[in-house]
JSON list of C-alpha atoms and ligand atoms in Angstrom, two decimals:
[
{"chain": "A", "resi": 4, "resn": "MET", "atom": "CA", "xyz": [50.47, 61.65, 286.25]},
{"chain": "A", "resi": 5, "resn": "PRO", "atom": "CA", "xyz": [51.02, 59.81, 289.55]},
{"chain": "A", "resi": 6, "resn": "GLU", "atom": "CA", "xyz": [48.52, 57.06, 290.25]},
{"chain": "A", "resi": 7, "resn": "ILE", "atom": "CA", "xyz": [45.71, 58.09, 292.66]},
{"chain": "A", "resi": 8, "resn": "THR", "atom": "CA", "xyz": [46.34, 56.00, 295.78]},
{"chain": "A", "resi": 9, "resn": "HIS", "atom": "CA", "xyz": [44.25, 57.75, 298.43]},
{"chain": "A", "resi": 10, "resn": "GLN", "atom": "CA", "xyz": [40.77, 59.14, 298.79]},
{"chain": "A", "resi": 11, "resn": "GLU", "atom": "CA", "xyz": [39.97, 62.33, 300.72]},
{"chain": "A", "resi": 12, "resn": "ILE", "atom": "CA", "xyz": [37.44, 61.55, 303.48]},
{"chain": "A", "resi": 13, "resn": "LYS", "atom": "CA", "xyz": [35.86, 63.32, 306.47]},
{"chain": "A", "resi": 14, "resn": "PRO", "atom": "CA", "xyz": [35.91, 60.66, 309.22]},
{"chain": "A", "resi": 15, "resn": "LYS", "atom": "CA", "xyz": [33.50, 61.18, 312.14]},
{"chain": "A", "resi": 16, "resn": "ILE", "atom": "CA", "xyz": [36.21, 60.02, 314.54]},
{"chain": "A", "resi": 17, "resn": "LEU", "atom": "CA", "xyz": [39.99, 60.01, 314.23]},
{"chain": "A", "resi": 18, "resn": "TYR", "atom": "CA", "xyz": [41.02, 57.46, 316.86]},
{"chain": "A", "resi": 19, "resn": "TYR", "atom": "CA", "xyz": [43.88, 55.91, 314.92]},
{"chain": "A", "resi": 20, "resn": "GLY", "atom": "CA", "xyz": [45.03, 53.35, 317.48]},
{"chain": "A", "resi": 21, "resn": "THR", "atom": "CA", "xyz": [46.45, 54.56, 320.79]},
{"chain": "A", "resi": 22, "resn": "PRO", "atom": "CA", "xyz": [46.73, 52.81, 324.16]},
{"chain": "A", "resi": 23, "resn": "VAL", "atom": "CA", "xyz": [43.78, 52.96, 326.53]},
{"chain": "A", "resi": 24, "resn": "ILE", "atom": "CA", "xyz": [44.49, 54.48, 329.92]},
{"chain": "A", "resi": 25, "resn": "LEU", "atom": "CA", "xyz": [42.25, 54.56, 332.97]},
{"chain": "A", "resi": 26, "resn": "LEU", "atom": "CA", "xyz": [42.61, 57.96, 334.59]},
{"chain": "A", "resi": 27, "resn": "SER", "atom": "CA", "xyz": [42.06, 58.14, 338.36]},
{"chain": "A", "resi": 28, "resn": "THR", "atom": "CA", "xyz": [41.03, 61.56, 339.67]},
{"chain": "A", "resi": 29, "resn": "ARG", "atom": "CA", "xyz": [39.84, 62.77, 343.04]},
{"chain": "A", "resi": 30, "resn": "ASN", "atom": "CA", "xyz": [36.14, 63.50, 343.61]},
{"chain": "A", "resi": 31, "resn": "GLU", "atom": "CA", "xyz": [35.10, 66.34, 345.93]},
{"chain": "A", "resi": 32, "resn": "ASP", "atom": "CA", "xyz": [34.33, 63.85, 348.76]},
{"chain": "A", "resi": 33, "resn": "GLY", "atom": "CA", "xyz": [37.80, 62.25, 348.52]},
{"chain": "A", "resi": 34, "resn": "SER", "atom": "CA", "xyz": [36.68, 59.14, 346.60]},
{"chain": "A", "resi": 35, "resn": "THR", "atom": "CA", "xyz": [38.29, 58.23, 343.26]},
{"chain": "A", "resi": 36, "resn": "ASN", "atom": "CA", "xyz": [36.68, 58.55, 339.83]},
{"chain": "A", "resi": 37, "resn": "ILE", "atom": "CA", "xyz": [37.92, 56.48, 336.87]},
{"chain": "A", "resi": 38, "resn": "SER", "atom": "CA", "xyz": [37.71, 57.70, 333.25]},
{"chain": "A", "resi": 39, "resn": "PRO", "atom": "CA", "xyz": [38.78, 55.61, 330.23]},
{"chain": "A", "resi": 40, "resn": "LEU", "atom": "CA", "xyz": [40.84, 57.69, 327.78]},
{"chain": "A", "resi": 41, "resn": "SER", "atom": "CA", "xyz": [42.74, 57.01, 324.59]},
{"chain": "A", "resi": 42, "resn": "SER", "atom": "CA", "xyz": [44.14, 60.50, 324.06]},
{"chain": "A", "resi": 43, "resn": "SER", "atom": "CA", "xyz": [47.48, 60.52, 325.80]},
{"chain": "A", "resi": 44, "resn": "TRP", "atom": "CA", "xyz": [51.19, 60.57, 325.09]},
{"chain": "A", "resi": 45, "resn": "ALA", "atom": "CA", "xyz": [54.33, 60.49, 327.20]},
{"chain": "A", "resi": 46, "resn": "LEU", "atom": "CA", "xyz": [57.73, 62.06, 326.59]},
{"chain": "A", "resi": 47, "resn": "GLY", "atom": "CA", "xyz": [60.32, 62.18, 329.35]},
{"chain": "A", "resi": 48, "resn": "SER", "atom": "CA", "xyz": [58.42, 62.94, 332.54]},
{"chain": "A", "resi": 49, "resn": "CYS", "atom": "CA", "xyz": [55.68, 64.82, 330.66]},
{"chain": "A", "resi": 50, "resn": "ILE", "atom": "CA", "xyz": [52.32, 63.16, 330.01]},
{"chain": "A", "resi": 51, "resn": "VAL", "atom": "CA", "xyz": [49.71, 64.96, 327.91]},
{"chain": "A", "resi": 52, "resn": "LEU", "atom": "CA", "xyz": [46.04, 64.05, 328.10]},
{"chain": "A", "resi": 53, "resn": "GLY", "atom": "CA", "xyz": [43.09, 65.07, 325.92]},
{"chain": "A", "resi": 54, "resn": "LEU", "atom": "CA", "xyz": [39.89, 65.43, 327.93]},
{"chain": "A", "resi": 55, "resn": "GLY", "atom": "CA", "xyz": [36.33, 66.42, 326.99]},
{"chain": "A", "resi": 56, "resn": "ILE", "atom": "CA", "xyz": [35.34, 69.49, 329.04]},
{"chain": "A", "resi": 57, "resn": "GLY", "atom": "CA", "xyz": [31.90, 68.01, 329.90]},
{"chain": "A", "resi": 58, "resn": "GLY", "atom": "CA", "xyz": [33.28, 65.07, 331.89]},
{"chain": "A", "resi": 59, "resn": "LYS", "atom": "CA", "xyz": [34.02, 64.51, 335.56]},
{"chain": "A", "resi": 60, "resn": "ALA", "atom": "CA", "xyz": [37.75, 63.95, 335.00]},
{"chain": "A", "resi": 61, "resn": "ILE", "atom": "CA", "xyz": [38.51, 67.53, 333.93]},
{"chain": "A", "resi": 62, "resn": "GLU", "atom": "CA", "xyz": [36.25, 68.94, 336.66]},
{"chain": "A", "resi": 63, "resn": "ASN", "atom": "CA", "xyz": [38.18, 66.90, 339.23]},
{"chain": "A", "resi": 64, "resn": "LEU", "atom": "CA", "xyz": [41.60, 67.89, 337.83]},
{"chain": "A", "resi": 65, "resn": "LYS", "atom": "CA", "xyz": [40.68, 71.58, 338.05]},
{"chain": "A", "resi": 66, "resn": "SER", "atom": "CA", "xyz": [39.82, 71.29, 341.75]},
{"chain": "A", "resi": 67, "resn": "HIS", "atom": "CA", "xyz": [42.47, 68.72, 342.67]},
{"chain": "A", "resi": 68, "resn": "PRO", "atom": "CA", "xyz": [45.44, 68.73, 340.24]},
{"chain": "A", "resi": 69, "resn": "GLU", "atom": "CA", "xyz": [46.62, 65.15, 340.74]},
{"chain": "A", "resi": 70, "resn": "CYS", "atom": "CA", "xyz": [45.86, 61.95, 338.86]},
{"chain": "A", "resi": 71, "resn": "VAL", "atom": "CA", "xyz": [47.03, 58.40, 338.23]},
{"chain": "A", "resi": 72, "resn": "VAL", "atom": "CA", "xyz": [47.52, 57.11, 334.68]},
{"chain": "A", "resi": 73, "resn": "ASN", "atom": "CA", "xyz": [46.67, 53.40, 335.01]},
{"chain": "A", "resi": 74, "resn": "VAL", "atom": "CA", "xyz": [47.53, 51.39, 331.90]},
{"chain": "A", "resi": 75, "resn": "PRO", "atom": "CA", "xyz": [45.43, 48.24, 331.35]},
{"chain": "A", "resi": 76, "resn": "THR", "atom": "CA", "xyz": [46.36, 45.10, 329.39]},
{"chain": "A", "resi": 77, "resn": "PRO", "atom": "CA", "xyz": [44.26, 43.74, 326.49]},
{"chain": "A", "resi": 78, "resn": "GLU", "atom": "CA", "xyz": [42.72, 41.16, 328.89]},
{"chain": "A", "resi": 79, "resn": "LEU", "atom": "CA", "xyz": [41.09, 44.01, 330.82]},
{"chain": "A", "resi": 80, "resn": "TRP", "atom": "CA", "xyz": [39.08, 45.30, 327.85]},
{"chain": "A", "resi": 81, "resn": "THR", "atom": "CA", "xyz": [35.72, 44.05, 329.20]},
{"chain": "A", "resi": 82, "resn": "HIS", "atom": "CA", "xyz": [36.37, 45.95, 332.44]},
{"chain": "A", "resi": 83, "resn": "VAL", "atom": "CA", "xyz": [37.15, 49.08, 330.42]},
{"chain": "A", "resi": 84, "resn": "GLU", "atom": "CA", "xyz": [33.96, 48.61, 328.41]},
{"chain": "A", "resi": 85, "resn": "LYS", "atom": "CA", "xyz": [31.92, 48.42, 331.64]},
{"chain": "A", "resi": 86, "resn": "LEU", "atom": "CA", "xyz": [33.18, 51.95, 332.38]},
{"chain": "A", "resi": 87, "resn": "ALA", "atom": "CA", "xyz": [32.46, 53.20, 328.85]},
{"chain": "A", "resi": 88, "resn": "PRO", "atom": "CA", "xyz": [28.77, 54.28, 329.34]},
{"chain": "A", "resi": 89, "resn": "LEU", "atom": "CA", "xyz": [29.38, 55.78, 332.80]},
{"chain": "A", "resi": 90, "resn": "THR", "atom": "CA", "xyz": [30.17, 59.27, 334.04]},
{"chain": "A", "resi": 91, "resn": "GLY", "atom": "CA", "xyz": [31.01, 60.58, 337.48]},
{"chain": "A", "resi": 92, "resn": "LYS", "atom": "CA", "xyz": [29.00, 63.75, 336.66]},
{"chain": "A", "resi": 93, "resn": "ASN", "atom": "CA", "xyz": [25.71, 64.13, 338.51]},
{"chain": "A", "resi": 94, "resn": "PRO", "atom": "CA", "xyz": [23.42, 65.22, 336.94]},
{"chain": "A", "resi": 95, "resn": "VAL", "atom": "CA", "xyz": [24.55, 63.71, 333.63]},
{"chain": "A", "resi": 96, "resn": "PRO", "atom": "CA", "xyz": [25.20, 66.58, 331.15]},
{"chain": "A", "resi": 97, "resn": "ASP", "atom": "CA", "xyz": [22.76, 66.83, 328.21]},
{"chain": "A", "resi": 98, "resn": "ASN", "atom": "CA", "xyz": [25.20, 65.74, 325.51]},
{"chain": "A", "resi": 99, "resn": "LYS", "atom": "CA", "xyz": [26.09, 62.61, 327.52]},
{"chain": "A", "resi": 100, "resn": "LEU", "atom": "CA", "xyz": [22.40, 61.88, 328.27]},
{"chain": "A", "resi": 101, "resn": "GLN", "atom": "CA", "xyz": [21.68, 61.94, 324.53]},
{"chain": "A", "resi": 102, "resn": "ASN", "atom": "CA", "xyz": [24.39, 59.31, 324.11]},
{"chain": "A", "resi": 103, "resn": "SER", "atom": "CA", "xyz": [22.91, 57.05, 326.85]},
{"chain": "A", "resi": 104, "resn": "PHE", "atom": "CA", "xyz": [25.54, 57.73, 329.52]},
{"chain": "A", "resi": 105, "resn": "ARG", "atom": "CA", "xyz": [24.52, 57.22, 333.15]},
{"chain": "A", "resi": 106, "resn": "TYR", "atom": "CA", "xyz": [25.85, 58.48, 336.44]},
{"chain": "A", "resi": 107, "resn": "GLU", "atom": "CA", "xyz": [27.96, 56.10, 338.53]},
{"chain": "A", "resi": 108, "resn": "LYS", "atom": "CA", "xyz": [29.70, 57.07, 341.74]},
{"chain": "A", "resi": 109, "resn": "ASP", "atom": "CA", "xyz": [31.58, 53.83, 342.41]},
{"chain": "A", "resi": 110, "resn": "LYS", "atom": "CA", "xyz": [33.43, 53.07, 339.17]},
{"chain": "A", "resi": 111, "resn": "PHE", "atom": "CA", "xyz": [35.65, 50.47, 340.88]},
{"chain": "A", "resi": 112, "resn": "ALA", "atom": "CA", "xyz": [32.63, 48.33, 341.82]},
{"chain": "A", "resi": 113, "resn": "ALA", "atom": "CA", "xyz": [30.92, 48.96, 338.47]},
{"chain": "A", "resi": 114, "resn": "ALA", "atom": "CA", "xyz": [33.93, 47.63, 336.53]},
{"chain": "A", "resi": 115, "resn": "ASP", "atom": "CA", "xyz": [35.09, 44.93, 339.01]},
{"chain": "A", "resi": 116, "resn": "LEU", "atom": "CA", "xyz": [38.36, 46.73, 339.65]},
{"chain": "A", "resi": 117, "resn": "THR", "atom": "CA", "xyz": [40.28, 47.07, 342.91]},
{"chain": "A", "resi": 118, "resn": "ALA", "atom": "CA", "xyz": [41.38, 50.36, 344.51]},
{"chain": "A", "resi": 119, "resn": "GLN", "atom": "CA", "xyz": [44.96, 50.58, 345.74]},
{"chain": "A", "resi": 120, "resn": "ALA", "atom": "CA", "xyz": [46.21, 53.60, 347.71]},
{"chain": "A", "resi": 121, "resn": "SER", "atom": "CA", "xyz": [48.73, 55.79, 345.88]},
{"chain": "A", "resi": 122, "resn": "VAL", "atom": "CA", "xyz": [52.05, 56.77, 347.45]},
{"chain": "A", "resi": 123, "resn": "GLN", "atom": "CA", "xyz": [52.45, 60.45, 346.50]},
{"chain": "A", "resi": 124, "resn": "VAL", "atom": "CA", "xyz": [49.02, 61.57, 345.24]},
{"chain": "A", "resi": 125, "resn": "LYS", "atom": "CA", "xyz": [45.48, 61.40, 346.59]},
{"chain": "A", "resi": 126, "resn": "PRO", "atom": "CA", "xyz": [43.54, 59.50, 343.85]},
{"chain": "A", "resi": 127, "resn": "ASP", "atom": "CA", "xyz": [43.76, 55.71, 344.15]},
{"chain": "A", "resi": 128, "resn": "ARG", "atom": "CA", "xyz": [45.59, 53.44, 341.70]},
{"chain": "A", "resi": 129, "resn": "ILE", "atom": "CA", "xyz": [43.93, 50.45, 339.99]},
{"chain": "A", "resi": 130, "resn": "LEU", "atom": "CA", "xyz": [45.46, 47.21, 341.25]},
{"chain": "A", "resi": 131, "resn": "GLU", "atom": "CA", "xyz": [44.71, 45.20, 338.09]},
{"chain": "A", "resi": 132, "resn": "CYS", "atom": "CA", "xyz": [46.70, 47.60, 335.84]},
{"chain": "A", "resi": 133, "resn": "PRO", "atom": "CA", "xyz": [50.37, 46.47, 335.60]},
{"chain": "A", "resi": 134, "resn": "LEU", "atom": "CA", "xyz": [51.57, 50.05, 334.96]},
{"chain": "A", "resi": 135, "resn": "GLN", "atom": "CA", "xyz": [50.44, 52.90, 337.20]},
{"chain": "A", "resi": 136, "resn": "ILE", "atom": "CA", "xyz": [51.86, 56.42, 336.92]},
{"chain": "A", "resi": 137, "resn": "GLU", "atom": "CA", "xyz": [51.20, 58.92, 339.70]},
{"chain": "A", "resi": 138, "resn": "CYS", "atom": "CA", "xyz": [51.09, 62.44, 338.24]},
{"chain": "A", "resi": 139, "resn": "ALA", "atom": "CA", "xyz": [50.83, 66.10, 339.19]},
{"chain": "A", "resi": 140, "resn": "VAL", "atom": "CA", "xyz": [48.90, 68.34, 336.79]},
{"chain": "A", "resi": 141, "resn": "ARG", "atom": "CA", "xyz": [51.08, 71.28, 335.70]},
{"chain": "A", "resi": 142, "resn": "ASN", "atom": "CA", "xyz": [48.90, 73.01, 333.10]},
{"chain": "A", "resi": 143, "resn": "ILE", "atom": "CA", "xyz": [45.40, 72.87, 331.60]},
{"chain": "A", "resi": 144, "resn": "ARG", "atom": "CA", "xyz": [44.78, 74.50, 328.24]},
{"chain": "A", "resi": 145, "resn": "ILE", "atom": "CA", "xyz": [41.68, 74.84, 326.02]},
{"chain": "A", "resi": 146, "resn": "PRO", "atom": "CA", "xyz": [42.64, 74.86, 322.31]},
{"chain": "A", "resi": 147, "resn": "GLU", "atom": "CA", "xyz": [41.33, 78.00, 320.54]},
{"chain": "A", "resi": 148, "resn": "HIS", "atom": "CA", "xyz": [40.21, 76.03, 317.48]},
{"chain": "A", "resi": 149, "resn": "ASP", "atom": "CA", "xyz": [38.18, 73.50, 319.55]},
{"chain": "A", "resi": 150, "resn": "PRO", "atom": "CA", "xyz": [36.90, 74.62, 322.97]},
{"chain": "A", "resi": 151, "resn": "HIS", "atom": "CA", "xyz": [35.20, 71.24, 323.62]},
{"chain": "A", "resi": 152, "resn": "PHE", "atom": "CA", "xyz": [38.43, 69.65, 324.78]},
{"chain": "A", "resi": 153, "resn": "ALA", "atom": "CA", "xyz": [41.13, 70.39, 327.33]},
{"chain": "A", "resi": 154, "resn": "ILE", "atom": "CA", "xyz": [44.80, 69.60, 326.91]},
{"chain": "A", "resi": 155, "resn": "VAL", "atom": "CA", "xyz": [46.22, 68.59, 330.27]},
{"chain": "A", "resi": 156, "resn": "GLU", "atom": "CA", "xyz": [49.95, 68.59, 330.88]},
{"chain": "A", "resi": 157, "resn": "ALA", "atom": "CA", "xyz": [50.99, 66.37, 333.76]},
{"chain": "A", "resi": 158, "resn": "GLU", "atom": "CA", "xyz": [54.31, 65.44, 335.33]},
{"chain": "A", "resi": 159, "resn": "ALA", "atom": "CA", "xyz": [54.97, 61.78, 336.09]},
{"chain": "A", "resi": 160, "resn": "LEU", "atom": "CA", "xyz": [56.06, 61.63, 339.73]},
{"chain": "A", "resi": 161, "resn": "LYS", "atom": "CA", "xyz": [56.18, 57.91, 340.44]},
{"chain": "A", "resi": 162, "resn": "VAL", "atom": "CA", "xyz": [55.92, 54.84, 338.22]},
{"chain": "A", "resi": 163, "resn": "HIS", "atom": "CA", "xyz": [54.69, 51.52, 339.63]},
{"chain": "A", "resi": 164, "resn": "ALA", "atom": "CA", "xyz": [55.25, 48.40, 337.51]},
{"chain": "A", "resi": 165, "resn": "HIS", "atom": "CA", "xyz": [54.13, 44.83, 338.19]},
{"chain": "A", "resi": 166, "resn": "PRO", "atom": "CA", "xyz": [57.23, 42.61, 338.72]},
{"chain": "A", "resi": 167, "resn": "GLY", "atom": "CA", "xyz": [56.10, 40.44, 335.78]},
{"chain": "A", "resi": 168, "resn": "ILE", "atom": "CA", "xyz": [56.79, 43.26, 333.28]},
{"chain": "A", "resi": 169, "resn": "ILE", "atom": "CA", "xyz": [60.09, 44.54, 334.73]},
{"chain": "A", "resi": 170, "resn": "LEU", "atom": "CA", "xyz": [63.20, 43.65, 332.70]},
{"chain": "A", "resi": 171, "resn": "ASP", "atom": "CA", "xyz": [65.71, 45.04, 335.16]},
{"chain": "A", "resi": 172, "resn": "GLU", "atom": "CA", "xyz": [65.66, 47.77, 337.77]},
{"chain": "A", "resi": 173, "resn": "ASP", "atom": "CA", "xyz": [64.57, 50.63, 335.52]},
{"chain": "A", "resi": 174, "resn": "ARG", "atom": "CA", "xyz": [63.23, 49.06, 332.33]},
{"chain": "A", "resi": 175, "resn": "ILE", "atom": "CA", "xyz": [59.92, 47.58, 331.23]},
{"chain": "A", "resi": 176, "resn": "ASN", "atom": "CA", "xyz": [60.22, 44.29, 329.33]},
{"chain": "A", "resi": 177, "resn": "PRO", "atom": "CA", "xyz": [58.51, 44.93, 325.96]},
{"chain": "A", "resi": 178, "resn": "GLU", "atom": "CA", "xyz": [58.05, 41.19, 325.45]},
{"chain": "A", "resi": 179, "resn": "ALA", "atom": "CA", "xyz": [56.11, 40.89, 328.70]},
{"chain": "A", "resi": 180, "resn": "TRP", "atom": "CA", "xyz": [54.17, 44.17, 328.48]},
{"chain": "A", "resi": 181, "resn": "SER", "atom": "CA", "xyz": [51.32, 44.81, 326.08]},
{"chain": "A", "resi": 182, "resn": "PRO", "atom": "CA", "xyz": [48.95, 47.79, 326.04]},
{"chain": "A", "resi": 183, "resn": "LEU", "atom": "CA", "xyz": [45.26, 47.70, 325.15]},
{"chain": "A", "resi": 184, "resn": "ILE", "atom": "CA", "xyz": [44.83, 49.59, 321.87]},
{"chain": "A", "resi": 185, "resn": "TYR", "atom": "CA", "xyz": [41.75, 51.67, 320.98]},
{"chain": "A", "resi": 186, "resn": "ASN", "atom": "CA", "xyz": [41.54, 51.45, 317.21]},
{"chain": "A", "resi": 187, "resn": "PHE", "atom": "CA", "xyz": [38.66, 53.47, 315.71]},
{"chain": "A", "resi": 188, "resn": "ARG", "atom": "CA", "xyz": [36.44, 52.50, 318.70]},
{"chain": "A", "resi": 189, "resn": "HIS", "atom": "CA", "xyz": [37.43, 48.82, 318.61]},
{"chain": "A", "resi": 190, "resn": "TYR", "atom": "CA", "xyz": [39.74, 47.16, 321.14]},
{"chain": "A", "resi": 191, "resn": "PHE", "atom": "CA", "xyz": [42.91, 45.35, 320.05]},
{"chain": "A", "resi": 192, "resn": "GLY", "atom": "CA", "xyz": [46.04, 43.88, 321.62]},
{"chain": "A", "resi": 193, "resn": "LEU", "atom": "CA", "xyz": [49.49, 43.98, 320.03]},
{"chain": "A", "resi": 194, "resn": "GLY", "atom": "CA", "xyz": [50.61, 41.59, 317.31]},
{"chain": "A", "resi": 195, "resn": "LYS", "atom": "CA", "xyz": [53.98, 39.83, 317.14]},
{"chain": "A", "resi": 196, "resn": "GLU", "atom": "CA", "xyz": [57.17, 41.84, 317.64]},
{"chain": "A", "resi": 197, "resn": "LEU", "atom": "CA", "xyz": [58.54, 43.18, 314.32]},
{"chain": "A", "resi": 198, "resn": "GLY", "atom": "CA", "xyz": [61.98, 44.37, 315.45]},
{"chain": "A", "resi": 199, "resn": "LYS", "atom": "CA", "xyz": [63.61, 46.96, 317.63]},
{"chain": "A", "resi": 200, "resn": "THR", "atom": "CA", "xyz": [65.09, 50.46, 317.26]},
{"chain": "A", "resi": 201, "resn": "PHE", "atom": "CA", "xyz": [68.85, 51.04, 317.45]},
{"chain": "A", "resi": 202, "resn": "ARG", "atom": "CA", "xyz": [68.52, 52.54, 320.93]},
{"chain": "A", "resi": 203, "resn": "ALA", "atom": "CA", "xyz": [66.65, 49.62, 322.50]},
{"chain": "B", "resi": 372, "resn": "FMN", "atom": "C1", "xyz": [38.31, 53.30, 325.27]},
{"chain": "B", "resi": 372, "resn": "FMN", "atom": "C2", "xyz": [37.80, 54.69, 325.50]},
{"chain": "B", "resi": 372, "resn": "FMN", "atom": "C3", "xyz": [38.60, 55.79, 325.19]},
{"chain": "B", "resi": 372, "resn": "FMN", "atom": "C4", "xyz": [38.15, 57.09, 325.45]},
{"chain": "B", "resi": 372, "resn": "FMN", "atom": "N1", "xyz": [38.99, 58.13, 325.19]},
{"chain": "B", "resi": 372, "resn": "FMN", "atom": "C5", "xyz": [38.63, 59.38, 325.61]},
{"chain": "B", "resi": 372, "resn": "FMN", "atom": "C6", "xyz": [39.58, 60.45, 325.53]},
{"chain": "B", "resi": 372, "resn": "FMN", "atom": "O1", "xyz": [40.71, 60.29, 325.09]},
{"chain": "B", "resi": 372, "resn": "FMN", "atom": "N2", "xyz": [39.18, 61.66, 326.00]},
{"chain": "B", "resi": 372, "resn": "FMN", "atom": "C7", "xyz": [37.94, 61.88, 326.53]},
{"chain": "B", "resi": 372, "resn": "FMN", "atom": "O2", "xyz": [37.64, 62.99, 326.98]},
{"chain": "B", "resi": 372, "resn": "FMN", "atom": "N3", "xyz": [37.02, 60.87, 326.60]},
{"chain": "B", "resi": 372, "resn": "FMN", "atom": "C8", "xyz": [37.36, 59.63, 326.17]},
{"chain": "B", "resi": 372, "resn": "FMN", "atom": "N4", "xyz": [36.46, 58.60, 326.28]},
{"chain": "B", "resi": 372, "resn": "FMN", "atom": "C9", "xyz": [35.12, 58.89, 326.79]},
{"chain": "B", "resi": 372, "resn": "FMN", "atom": "C10", "xyz": [35.09, 59.03, 328.33]},
{"chain": "B", "resi": 372, "resn": "FMN", "atom": "O3", "xyz": [35.59, 57.85, 328.94]},
{"chain": "B", "resi": 372, "resn": "FMN", "atom": "C11", "xyz": [33.66, 59.28, 328.78]},
{"chain": "B", "resi": 372, "resn": "FMN", "atom": "O4", "xyz": [33.33, 60.60, 328.41]},
{"chain": "B", "resi": 372, "resn": "FMN", "atom": "C12", "xyz": [33.41, 59.09, 330.26]},
{"chain": "B", "resi": 372, "resn": "FMN", "atom": "O5", "xyz": [32.05, 59.39, 330.53]},
{"chain": "B", "resi": 372, "resn": "FMN", "atom": "C13", "xyz": [34.30, 59.95, 331.14]},
{"chain": "B", "resi": 372, "resn": "FMN", "atom": "O6", "xyz": [33.98, 59.70, 332.49]},
{"chain": "B", "resi": 372, "resn": "FMN", "atom": "P1", "xyz": [33.88, 60.92, 333.53]},
{"chain": "B", "resi": 372, "resn": "FMN", "atom": "O7", "xyz": [32.80, 61.87, 333.02]},
{"chain": "B", "resi": 372, "resn": "FMN", "atom": "O8", "xyz": [33.50, 60.27, 334.84]},
{"chain": "B", "resi": 372, "resn": "FMN", "atom": "O9", "xyz": [35.23, 61.57, 333.54]},
{"chain": "B", "resi": 372, "resn": "FMN", "atom": "C14", "xyz": [36.86, 57.30, 326.00]},
{"chain": "B", "resi": 372, "resn": "FMN", "atom": "C15", "xyz": [36.05, 56.19, 326.26]},
{"chain": "B", "resi": 372, "resn": "FMN", "atom": "C16", "xyz": [36.51, 54.91, 326.03]},
{"chain": "B", "resi": 372, "resn": "FMN", "atom": "C17", "xyz": [35.62, 53.74, 326.35]}
]
């Protein structure tokens, strides 16, 4: 008999350590909303986002299909946490009210962040984030097995990188860049480099 090495559990959350992004979307009056997210991945020019259907971000993306994926560093975690209890939805939906969320129109001011005009899309970028990806939304899908979330497929149109993290013309320096990681609702930075893949 093989030794029992794992236990079957039913975790309340399954946030197993992904980078935090700050998603800029366009409000109906032309201002920019910011939503912290940890559900995202990028492959080629495709970026996929996981969004709760009760939030302002998905509402905004349905009416204006553009966004900016702003990627913060670990040092910005307190700014991210200032955004955590806020929503751009007014009135605040019941499920968010029960969890002590409150409405905030000006997320930039609330989190001490600076708006920077985008080049190709309407929502603003966040100056303090060293990586900013302007995107066009190409598809929004609600999974049949869980209608509480939307899967948003976006195309990266333009990538802005702070000079301090650029290795050469078209590459990010992995020694200079570090994402903020959301690890089972706790914030972490990266540890020391372990090695590199054969294609690096
Ligand atoms: C670090 C962090 C990660 C989060 N990840 C997600 C996520 O991946 N998807 C999501 O829908 N909400 C996520 N949330 C919750 C939203 O940020 C929250 O619902 C917020 O009210 C959304 O703002 P909005 O309603 O103005 O869009 C996350 C919150 C934090 C603080």
